[in-house]
Amino acid sequence: MVEELDSRKKRILQAIIQEHIISASPIGSRTLAKKYNLDVSPATIRNEMADLEDLGYLEQPHTSAGRIPSDKGYRYYVDQLVSREQNQEPGVIENIENLYQDLQDVQDIISGMAKMLSNMTHYTAMVSEPKSQISRLKKVEIMQLANNSLLLVLVTDAGMVNNKIINLDQNLLAEKISYINNFLSDKLENKLLANLDSNYLKKVEKELMARLDLSVDLFKQFYNEFEGAFEPGAVKVYIGGTSYILEQPEFNDLKKVKKMLKLLDQEEMLNKIMKTKKVTVFLGLILK
């Protein structure tokens, strides 16, 4: 249950959180009295801070230190105290339009979007590719690279492209490659990726093997590469502005910087974070 705070407690809690975001240090009553126009004495501020601590909105890391916001305090700040005004950043539309004009490849556009967001906010930004399971396969094609090597090209209707090299123990004639391309185009293109599961692909494999004298290893490799290209966990996350981490006071501690960089290097964890269907503020996140 979240208590309704009076106006004075709200102003003091908001000032503490804003100051703590800037300094990442415990905040004392004197600091608040000097920097914020609260119209009350330091003694009154101390009493209000003690009440906020009793209510669970503040914590005191050391007996002689000031207070820091608790998870409950941050949650109240996000839900009740942060302004909801949606002020559009000047030039956002222009930046996005320029991004689309300068870059043609979808992956490059997404990567550029992450960099643009980080430059605008001066924070580290993450942008994920479109979720593959709601996309359709627009194009599938096999091309000969060398005598025993093929290039598998997969393109979705969202513009995502996956290229996979398949190495064979046999050479495929151009006529067979052309037949395979026509067959796969008929069986796979314009279908939802979510429907191209293992059962469906095995049926396609069985039918193709019945029509052509192909190595079992060929379709096995094709099947493995195709299945891995658009699986739910394979959505790539693009990161921009990792250097901005160093500008945050919380990361003056080298150990914290190492933990954060380690997290940003874990694609599986980033995928889980980015899979949320709505904007979520994470409070009390522990880096292990």
mmCIF file of C-alpha atoms in Angstrom:
data_model
loop_
_atom_site.group_PDB
_atom_site.id
_atom_site.type_symbol
_atom_site.label_atom_id
_atom_site.label_comp_id
_atom_site.label_asym_id
_atom_site.label_seq_id
_atom_site.Cartn_x
_atom_site.Cartn_y
_atom_site.Cartn_z
ATOM 1 C CA MET A 1 0.000 0.000 0.000
ATOM 2 C CA VAL A 2 1.330 3.461 -0.956
ATOM 3 C CA GLU A 3 0.513 6.262 1.483
ATOM 4 C CA GLU A 4 -0.626 9.647 0.193
ATOM 5 C CA LEU A 5 2.036 12.157 1.249
ATOM 6 C CA ASP A 6 1.312 15.770 2.102
ATOM 7 C CA SER A 7 2.718 18.507 -0.122
ATOM 8 C CA ARG A 8 5.755 19.201 2.103
ATOM 9 C CA LYS A 9 6.829 15.562 2.205
ATOM 10 C CA LYS A 10 6.364 15.329 -1.561
ATOM 11 C CA ARG A 11 8.610 18.339 -2.147
ATOM 12 C CA ILE A 12 11.294 17.037 0.218
ATOM 13 C CA LEU A 13 11.204 13.529 -1.266
ATOM 14 C CA GLN A 14 11.398 14.945 -4.787
ATOM 15 C CA ALA A 15 14.352 17.191 -3.839
ATOM 16 C CA ILE A 16 16.211 14.264 -2.218
ATOM 17 C CA ILE A 17 15.752 12.036 -5.230
ATOM 18 C CA GLN A 18 16.750 14.741 -7.713
ATOM 19 C CA GLU A 19 19.849 15.583 -5.692
ATOM 20 C CA HIS A 20 20.737 11.918 -5.228
ATOM 21 C CA ILE A 21 20.460 11.335 -9.002
ATOM 22 C CA ILE A 22 23.012 14.114 -9.513
ATOM 23 C CA SER A 23 25.464 13.156 -6.762
ATOM 24 C CA ALA A 24 24.762 9.444 -6.058
ATOM 25 C CA SER A 25 25.530 10.289 -2.392
ATOM 26 C CA PRO A 26 23.412 10.417 0.797
ATOM 27 C CA ILE A 27 21.564 13.744 1.052
ATOM 28 C CA GLY A 28 21.461 15.766 4.280
ATOM 29 C CA SER A 29 19.010 18.413 5.469
ATOM 30 C CA ARG A 30 21.538 21.263 5.122
ATOM 31 C CA THR A 31 22.072 20.477 1.454
ATOM 32 C CA LEU A 32 18.337 20.574 0.836
ATOM 33 C CA ALA A 33 17.902 23.820 2.756
ATOM 34 C CA LYS A 34 20.682 25.526 0.765
ATOM 35 C CA LYS A 35 19.911 24.267 -2.731
ATOM 36 C CA TYR A 36 16.112 23.979 -2.726
ATOM 37 C CA ASN A 37 13.514 26.588 -1.884
ATOM 38 C CA LEU A 38 11.555 24.482 0.609
ATOM 39 C CA ASP A 39 10.581 27.404 2.898
ATOM 40 C CA VAL A 40 11.310 25.391 6.055
ATOM 41 C CA SER A 41 14.258 25.147 8.442
ATOM 42 C CA PRO A 42 16.872 22.353 8.357
ATOM 43 C CA ALA A 43 15.399 21.033 11.617
ATOM 44 C CA THR A 44 11.954 20.694 10.023
ATOM 45 C CA ILE A 45 13.503 19.026 6.987
ATOM 46 C CA ARG A 46 15.248 16.524 9.283
ATOM 47 C CA ASN A 47 11.949 15.688 10.986
ATOM 48 C CA GLU A 48 10.227 15.193 7.633
ATOM 49 C CA MET A 49 13.110 13.027 6.425
ATOM 50 C CA ALA A 50 12.777 10.873 9.548
ATOM 51 C CA ASP A 51 9.045 10.464 8.840
ATOM 52 C CA LEU A 52 9.751 9.526 5.221
ATOM 53 C CA GLU A 53 12.263 6.963 6.444
ATOM 54 C CA ASP A 54 9.689 5.483 8.849
ATOM 55 C CA LEU A 55 7.248 5.226 5.941
ATOM 56 C CA GLY A 56 9.833 3.368 3.870
ATOM 57 C CA TYR A 57 10.518 6.049 1.243
ATOM 58 C CA LEU A 58 14.063 6.802 2.437
ATOM 59 C CA GLU A 59 16.966 4.814 3.824
ATOM 60 C CA GLN A 60 19.962 5.842 5.938
ATOM 61 C CA PRO A 61 23.068 3.871 4.920
ATOM 62 C CA HIS A 62 25.023 5.016 8.006
ATOM 63 C CA THR A 63 23.980 6.552 11.297
ATOM 64 C CA SER A 64 25.843 9.801 10.644
ATOM 65 C CA ALA A 65 25.014 9.973 6.928
ATOM 66 C CA GLY A 66 22.133 11.619 5.121
ATOM 67 C CA ARG A 67 19.337 9.711 3.430
ATOM 68 C CA ILE A 68 19.019 7.968 0.103
ATOM 69 C CA PRO A 69 15.819 6.973 -1.721
ATOM 70 C CA SER A 70 14.536 3.435 -1.237
ATOM 71 C CA ASP A 71 12.969 1.385 -4.042
ATOM 72 C CA LYS A 72 9.584 2.467 -2.670
ATOM 73 C CA GLY A 73 10.687 6.097 -2.786
ATOM 74 C CA TYR A 74 11.820 5.806 -6.393
ATOM 75 C CA ARG A 75 8.556 4.102 -7.320
ATOM 76 C CA TYR A 76 6.542 6.928 -5.737
ATOM 77 C CA TYR A 77 8.716 9.437 -7.581
ATOM 78 C CA VAL A 78 8.104 7.740 -10.933
ATOM 79 C CA ASP A 79 4.372 7.225 -10.383
ATOM 80 C CA GLN A 80 3.437 10.449 -8.616
ATOM 81 C CA LEU A 81 6.095 13.152 -8.888
ATOM 82 C CA VAL A 82 7.611 12.995 -12.379
ATOM 83 C CA SER A 83 6.049 15.427 -14.842
ATOM 84 C CA ARG A 84 3.949 13.693 -17.503
ATOM 85 C CA GLU A 85 4.371 16.448 -20.076
ATOM 86 C CA GLN A 86 5.429 15.044 -23.406
ATOM 87 C CA ASN A 87 7.735 17.751 -24.731
ATOM 88 C CA GLN A 88 9.102 16.735 -28.080
ATOM 89 C CA GLU A 89 12.826 17.232 -28.457
ATOM 90 C CA PRO A 90 13.532 19.751 -31.234
ATOM 91 C CA GLY A 91 14.902 18.096 -34.338
ATOM 92 C CA VAL A 92 13.824 14.538 -33.478
ATOM 93 C CA ILE A 93 11.765 14.120 -36.648
ATOM 94 C CA GLU A 94 14.500 15.702 -38.744
ATOM 95 C CA ASN A 95 17.126 13.377 -37.251
ATOM 96 C CA ILE A 96 15.009 10.316 -37.987
ATOM 97 C CA GLU A 97 14.323 11.445 -41.553
ATOM 98 C CA ASN A 98 18.044 12.044 -42.138
ATOM 99 C CA LEU A 99 18.799 8.612 -40.716
ATOM 100 C CA TYR A 100 16.478 6.942 -43.228
ATOM 101 C CA GLN A 101 17.891 8.993 -46.107
ATOM 102 C CA ASP A 102 21.532 8.289 -45.294
ATOM 103 C CA LEU A 103 21.176 4.567 -44.503
ATOM 104 C CA GLN A 104 19.443 1.900 -46.569
ATOM 105 C CA ASP A 105 20.155 -1.322 -44.664
ATOM 106 C CA VAL A 106 17.678 -1.985 -41.827
ATOM 107 C CA GLN A 107 20.381 -3.135 -39.419
ATOM 108 C CA ASP A 108 22.353 0.049 -40.099
ATOM 109 C CA ILE A 109 19.244 2.158 -39.460
ATOM 110 C CA ILE A 110 18.593 0.423 -36.121
ATOM 111 C CA SER A 111 22.239 0.815 -35.110
ATOM 112 C CA GLY A 112 22.094 4.490 -36.128
ATOM 113 C CA MET A 113 18.914 4.918 -34.071
ATOM 114 C CA ALA A 114 20.707 3.663 -30.950
ATOM 115 C CA LYS A 115 23.534 6.141 -31.520
ATOM 116 C CA MET A 116 21.091 8.989 -32.187
ATOM 117 C CA LEU A 117 19.151 8.281 -28.972
ATOM 118 C CA SER A 118 22.325 8.160 -26.898
ATOM 119 C CA ASN A 119 23.564 11.452 -28.370
ATOM 120 C CA MET A 120 20.218 13.125 -27.640
ATOM 121 C CA THR A 121 19.909 11.868 -24.060
ATOM 122 C CA HIS A 122 23.581 11.477 -23.068
ATOM 123 C CA TYR A 123 22.712 8.028 -21.765
ATOM 124 C CA THR A 124 23.456 4.560 -23.050
ATOM 125 C CA ALA A 125 20.693 3.534 -25.468
ATOM 126 C CA MET A 126 19.502 0.094 -26.566
ATOM 127 C CA VAL A 127 17.372 -0.638 -29.641
ATOM 128 C CA SER A 128 16.287 -4.129 -30.676
ATOM 129 C CA GLU A 129 15.451 -5.547 -34.072
ATOM 130 C CA PRO A 130 11.776 -6.189 -34.885
ATOM 131 C CA LYS A 131 10.476 -9.366 -33.269
ATOM 132 C CA SER A 132 10.977 -12.035 -35.883
ATOM 133 C CA GLN A 133 8.035 -14.217 -34.904
ATOM 134 C CA ILE A 134 5.494 -11.623 -36.104
ATOM 135 C CA SER A 135 7.323 -11.160 -39.418
ATOM 136 C CA ARG A 136 6.930 -13.020 -42.678
ATOM 137 C CA LEU A 137 9.695 -14.529 -44.765
ATOM 138 C CA LYS A 138 9.825 -12.360 -47.865
ATOM 139 C CA LYS A 139 12.732 -13.998 -49.697
ATOM 140 C CA VAL A 140 14.780 -17.184 -49.414
ATOM 141 C CA GLU A 141 17.568 -17.944 -51.848
ATOM 142 C CA ILE A 142 20.627 -20.174 -52.134
ATOM 143 C CA MET A 143 23.594 -18.935 -54.167
ATOM 144 C CA GLN A 144 26.796 -20.719 -55.149
ATOM 145 C CA LEU A 145 29.969 -19.197 -53.675
ATOM 146 C CA ALA A 146 32.544 -21.852 -54.544
ATOM 147 C CA ASN A 147 32.485 -25.491 -55.610
ATOM 148 C CA ASN A 148 31.439 -26.757 -52.174
ATOM 149 C CA SER A 149 30.049 -23.618 -50.565
ATOM 150 C CA LEU A 150 26.582 -22.069 -50.688
ATOM 151 C CA LEU A 151 25.242 -18.764 -49.384
ATOM 152 C CA LEU A 152 21.800 -18.933 -47.794
ATOM 153 C CA VAL A 153 20.022 -15.548 -47.865
ATOM 154 C CA LEU A 154 16.892 -14.971 -45.758
ATOM 155 C CA VAL A 155 14.959 -11.676 -45.892
ATOM 156 C CA THR A 156 11.864 -10.762 -43.838
ATOM 157 C CA ASP A 157 9.117 -8.306 -44.704
ATOM 158 C CA ALA A 158 10.544 -6.034 -41.983
ATOM 159 C CA GLY A 159 13.757 -5.775 -44.006
ATOM 160 C CA MET A 160 15.898 -7.946 -41.736
ATOM 161 C CA VAL A 161 18.546 -9.905 -43.648
ATOM 162 C CA ASN A 162 20.391 -13.029 -42.516
ATOM 163 C CA ASN A 163 23.254 -14.502 -44.535
ATOM 164 C CA LYS A 164 24.575 -17.964 -43.744
ATOM 165 C CA ILE A 165 27.380 -19.896 -45.446
ATOM 166 C CA ILE A 166 26.795 -23.634 -45.873
ATOM 167 C CA ASN A 167 29.813 -25.831 -46.591
ATOM 168 C CA LEU A 168 29.067 -29.093 -48.429
ATOM 169 C CA ASP A 169 30.855 -32.355 -49.064
ATOM 170 C CA GLN A 170 29.582 -32.347 -52.647
ATOM 171 C CA ASN A 171 29.228 -29.934 -55.559
ATOM 172 C CA LEU A 172 25.698 -28.902 -56.607
ATOM 173 C CA LEU A 173 24.943 -28.210 -60.248
ATOM 174 C CA ALA A 174 23.347 -24.902 -61.166
ATOM 175 C CA GLU A 175 20.178 -26.721 -62.299
ATOM 176 C CA LYS A 176 19.720 -28.288 -58.866
ATOM 177 C CA ILE A 177 20.298 -24.983 -57.089
ATOM 178 C CA SER A 178 17.685 -23.324 -59.326
ATOM 179 C CA TYR A 179 15.187 -26.113 -58.585
ATOM 180 C CA ILE A 180 15.818 -25.866 -54.824
ATOM 181 C CA ASN A 181 15.316 -22.086 -54.899
ATOM 182 C CA ASN A 182 11.981 -22.412 -56.715
ATOM 183 C CA PHE A 183 10.865 -25.151 -54.339
ATOM 184 C CA LEU A 184 11.828 -23.234 -51.177
ATOM 185 C CA SER A 185 10.268 -20.056 -52.529
ATOM 186 C CA ASP A 186 6.976 -21.889 -53.021
ATOM 187 C CA LYS A 187 7.040 -23.578 -49.601
ATOM 188 C CA LEU A 188 8.481 -20.849 -47.360
ATOM 189 C CA GLU A 189 8.016 -17.346 -48.739
ATOM 190 C CA ASN A 190 5.199 -15.096 -47.459
ATOM 191 C CA LYS A 191 4.655 -17.345 -44.449
ATOM 192 C CA LEU A 192 4.834 -16.207 -40.828
ATOM 193 C CA LEU A 193 8.161 -17.128 -39.275
ATOM 194 C CA ALA A 194 6.269 -18.372 -36.230
ATOM 195 C CA ASN A 195 4.636 -21.020 -38.462
ATOM 196 C CA LEU A 196 7.933 -22.197 -39.941
ATOM 197 C CA ASP A 197 8.597 -24.486 -36.989
ATOM 198 C CA SER A 198 10.520 -27.755 -36.894
ATOM 199 C CA ASN A 199 7.493 -29.863 -37.871
ATOM 200 C CA TYR A 200 6.799 -27.789 -40.969
ATOM 201 C CA LEU A 201 10.465 -27.706 -42.007
ATOM 202 C CA LYS A 202 10.739 -31.483 -41.651
ATOM 203 C CA LYS A 203 7.777 -31.904 -44.030
ATOM 204 C CA VAL A 204 9.498 -29.570 -46.508
ATOM 205 C CA GLU A 205 12.719 -31.552 -46.135
ATOM 206 C CA LYS A 206 10.952 -34.869 -46.736
ATOM 207 C CA GLU A 207 9.225 -33.602 -49.877
ATOM 208 C CA LEU A 208 12.398 -32.062 -51.315
ATOM 209 C CA MET A 209 14.421 -35.213 -50.634
ATOM 210 C CA ALA A 210 11.783 -37.252 -52.461
ATOM 211 C CA ARG A 211 12.057 -35.015 -55.519
ATOM 212 C CA LEU A 212 15.837 -34.609 -55.711
ATOM 213 C CA ASP A 213 18.817 -36.856 -55.028
ATOM 214 C CA LEU A 214 20.342 -34.657 -52.338
ATOM 215 C CA SER A 215 22.754 -35.270 -49.518
ATOM 216 C CA VAL A 216 20.976 -35.560 -46.172
ATOM 217 C CA ASP A 217 23.726 -33.368 -44.739
ATOM 218 C CA LEU A 218 22.802 -30.520 -47.102
ATOM 219 C CA PHE A 219 19.268 -30.097 -45.860
ATOM 220 C CA LYS A 220 20.330 -30.731 -42.277
ATOM 221 C CA GLN A 221 22.705 -27.768 -42.496
ATOM 222 C CA PHE A 222 20.089 -25.648 -44.226
ATOM 223 C CA TYR A 223 17.519 -26.587 -41.579
ATOM 224 C CA ASN A 224 19.896 -25.754 -38.693
ATOM 225 C CA GLU A 225 20.892 -22.418 -40.180
ATOM 226 C CA PHE A 226 17.308 -21.460 -40.972
ATOM 227 C CA GLU A 227 15.984 -22.444 -37.562
ATOM 228 C CA GLY A 228 18.726 -20.483 -35.780
ATOM 229 C CA ALA A 229 18.422 -17.365 -37.931
ATOM 230 C CA PHE A 230 15.019 -16.252 -36.699
ATOM 231 C CA GLU A 231 14.499 -17.992 -33.390
ATOM 232 C CA PRO A 232 12.986 -15.713 -30.669
ATOM 233 C CA GLY A 233 16.236 -15.465 -28.756
ATOM 234 C CA ALA A 234 18.191 -14.439 -31.838
ATOM 235 C CA VAL A 235 16.863 -10.875 -31.961
ATOM 236 C CA LYS A 236 19.893 -8.611 -31.946
ATOM 237 C CA VAL A 237 20.127 -5.648 -29.593
ATOM 238 C CA TYR A 238 22.098 -2.594 -30.752
ATOM 239 C CA ILE A 239 23.807 -0.417 -28.147
ATOM 240 C CA GLY A 240 24.869 3.193 -28.484
ATOM 241 C CA GLY A 241 26.787 5.520 -26.188
ATOM 242 C CA THR A 242 28.326 3.070 -23.712
ATOM 243 C CA SER A 243 30.880 5.759 -22.845
ATOM 244 C CA TYR A 244 28.077 7.829 -21.277
ATOM 245 C CA ILE A 245 28.044 5.318 -18.428
ATOM 246 C CA LEU A 246 31.262 6.895 -17.190
ATOM 247 C CA GLU A 247 29.518 10.277 -16.835
ATOM 248 C CA GLN A 248 27.077 8.941 -14.256
ATOM 249 C CA PRO A 249 28.139 9.453 -10.611
ATOM 250 C CA GLU A 250 27.009 5.932 -9.663
ATOM 251 C CA PHE A 251 29.801 4.537 -11.798
ATOM 252 C CA ASN A 252 32.738 6.310 -10.215
ATOM 253 C CA ASP A 253 33.359 2.900 -8.679
ATOM 254 C CA LEU A 254 35.348 0.792 -11.166
ATOM 255 C CA LYS A 255 33.692 -2.410 -9.924
ATOM 256 C CA LYS A 256 30.256 -1.068 -10.843
ATOM 257 C CA VAL A 257 31.499 -0.066 -14.291
ATOM 258 C CA LYS A 258 32.831 -3.583 -14.875
ATOM 259 C CA LYS A 259 29.504 -5.130 -13.817
ATOM 260 C CA MET A 260 27.522 -2.857 -16.132
ATOM 261 C CA LEU A 261 29.814 -3.489 -19.104
ATOM 262 C CA LYS A 262 29.547 -7.211 -18.418
ATOM 263 C CA LEU A 263 25.743 -6.931 -18.487
ATOM 264 C CA LEU A 264 25.808 -5.021 -21.793
ATOM 265 C CA ASP A 265 27.912 -7.846 -23.221
ATOM 266 C CA GLN A 266 25.278 -10.488 -22.408
ATOM 267 C CA GLU A 267 22.951 -10.570 -25.421
ATOM 268 C CA GLU A 268 20.588 -13.106 -23.873
ATOM 269 C CA MET A 269 20.001 -10.891 -20.836
ATOM 270 C CA LEU A 270 19.516 -7.788 -23.018
ATOM 271 C CA ASN A 271 16.973 -9.700 -25.107
ATOM 272 C CA LYS A 272 14.957 -10.482 -21.973
ATOM 273 C CA ILE A 273 15.004 -6.820 -20.961
ATOM 274 C CA MET A 274 13.960 -5.628 -24.423
ATOM 275 C CA LYS A 275 11.135 -8.182 -24.795
ATOM 276 C CA THR A 276 8.868 -6.239 -22.437
ATOM 277 C CA LYS A 277 5.687 -5.124 -24.233
ATOM 278 C CA LYS A 278 5.460 -1.771 -22.449
ATOM 279 C CA VAL A 279 7.785 0.858 -21.023
ATOM 280 C CA THR A 280 8.979 -0.340 -17.621
ATOM 281 C CA VAL A 281 11.058 1.440 -14.987
ATOM 282 C CA PHE A 282 13.309 -1.082 -13.236
ATOM 283 C CA LEU A 283 13.970 -0.260 -9.595
ATOM 284 C CA GLY A 284 16.451 -2.036 -7.352
ATOM 285 C CA LEU A 285 18.211 -3.797 -10.244
ATOM 286 C CA ILE A 286 21.119 -5.858 -8.909
ATOM 287 C CA LEU A 287 24.108 -6.493 -11.149
ATOM 288 C CA LYS A 288 25.632 -9.892 -10.473
#
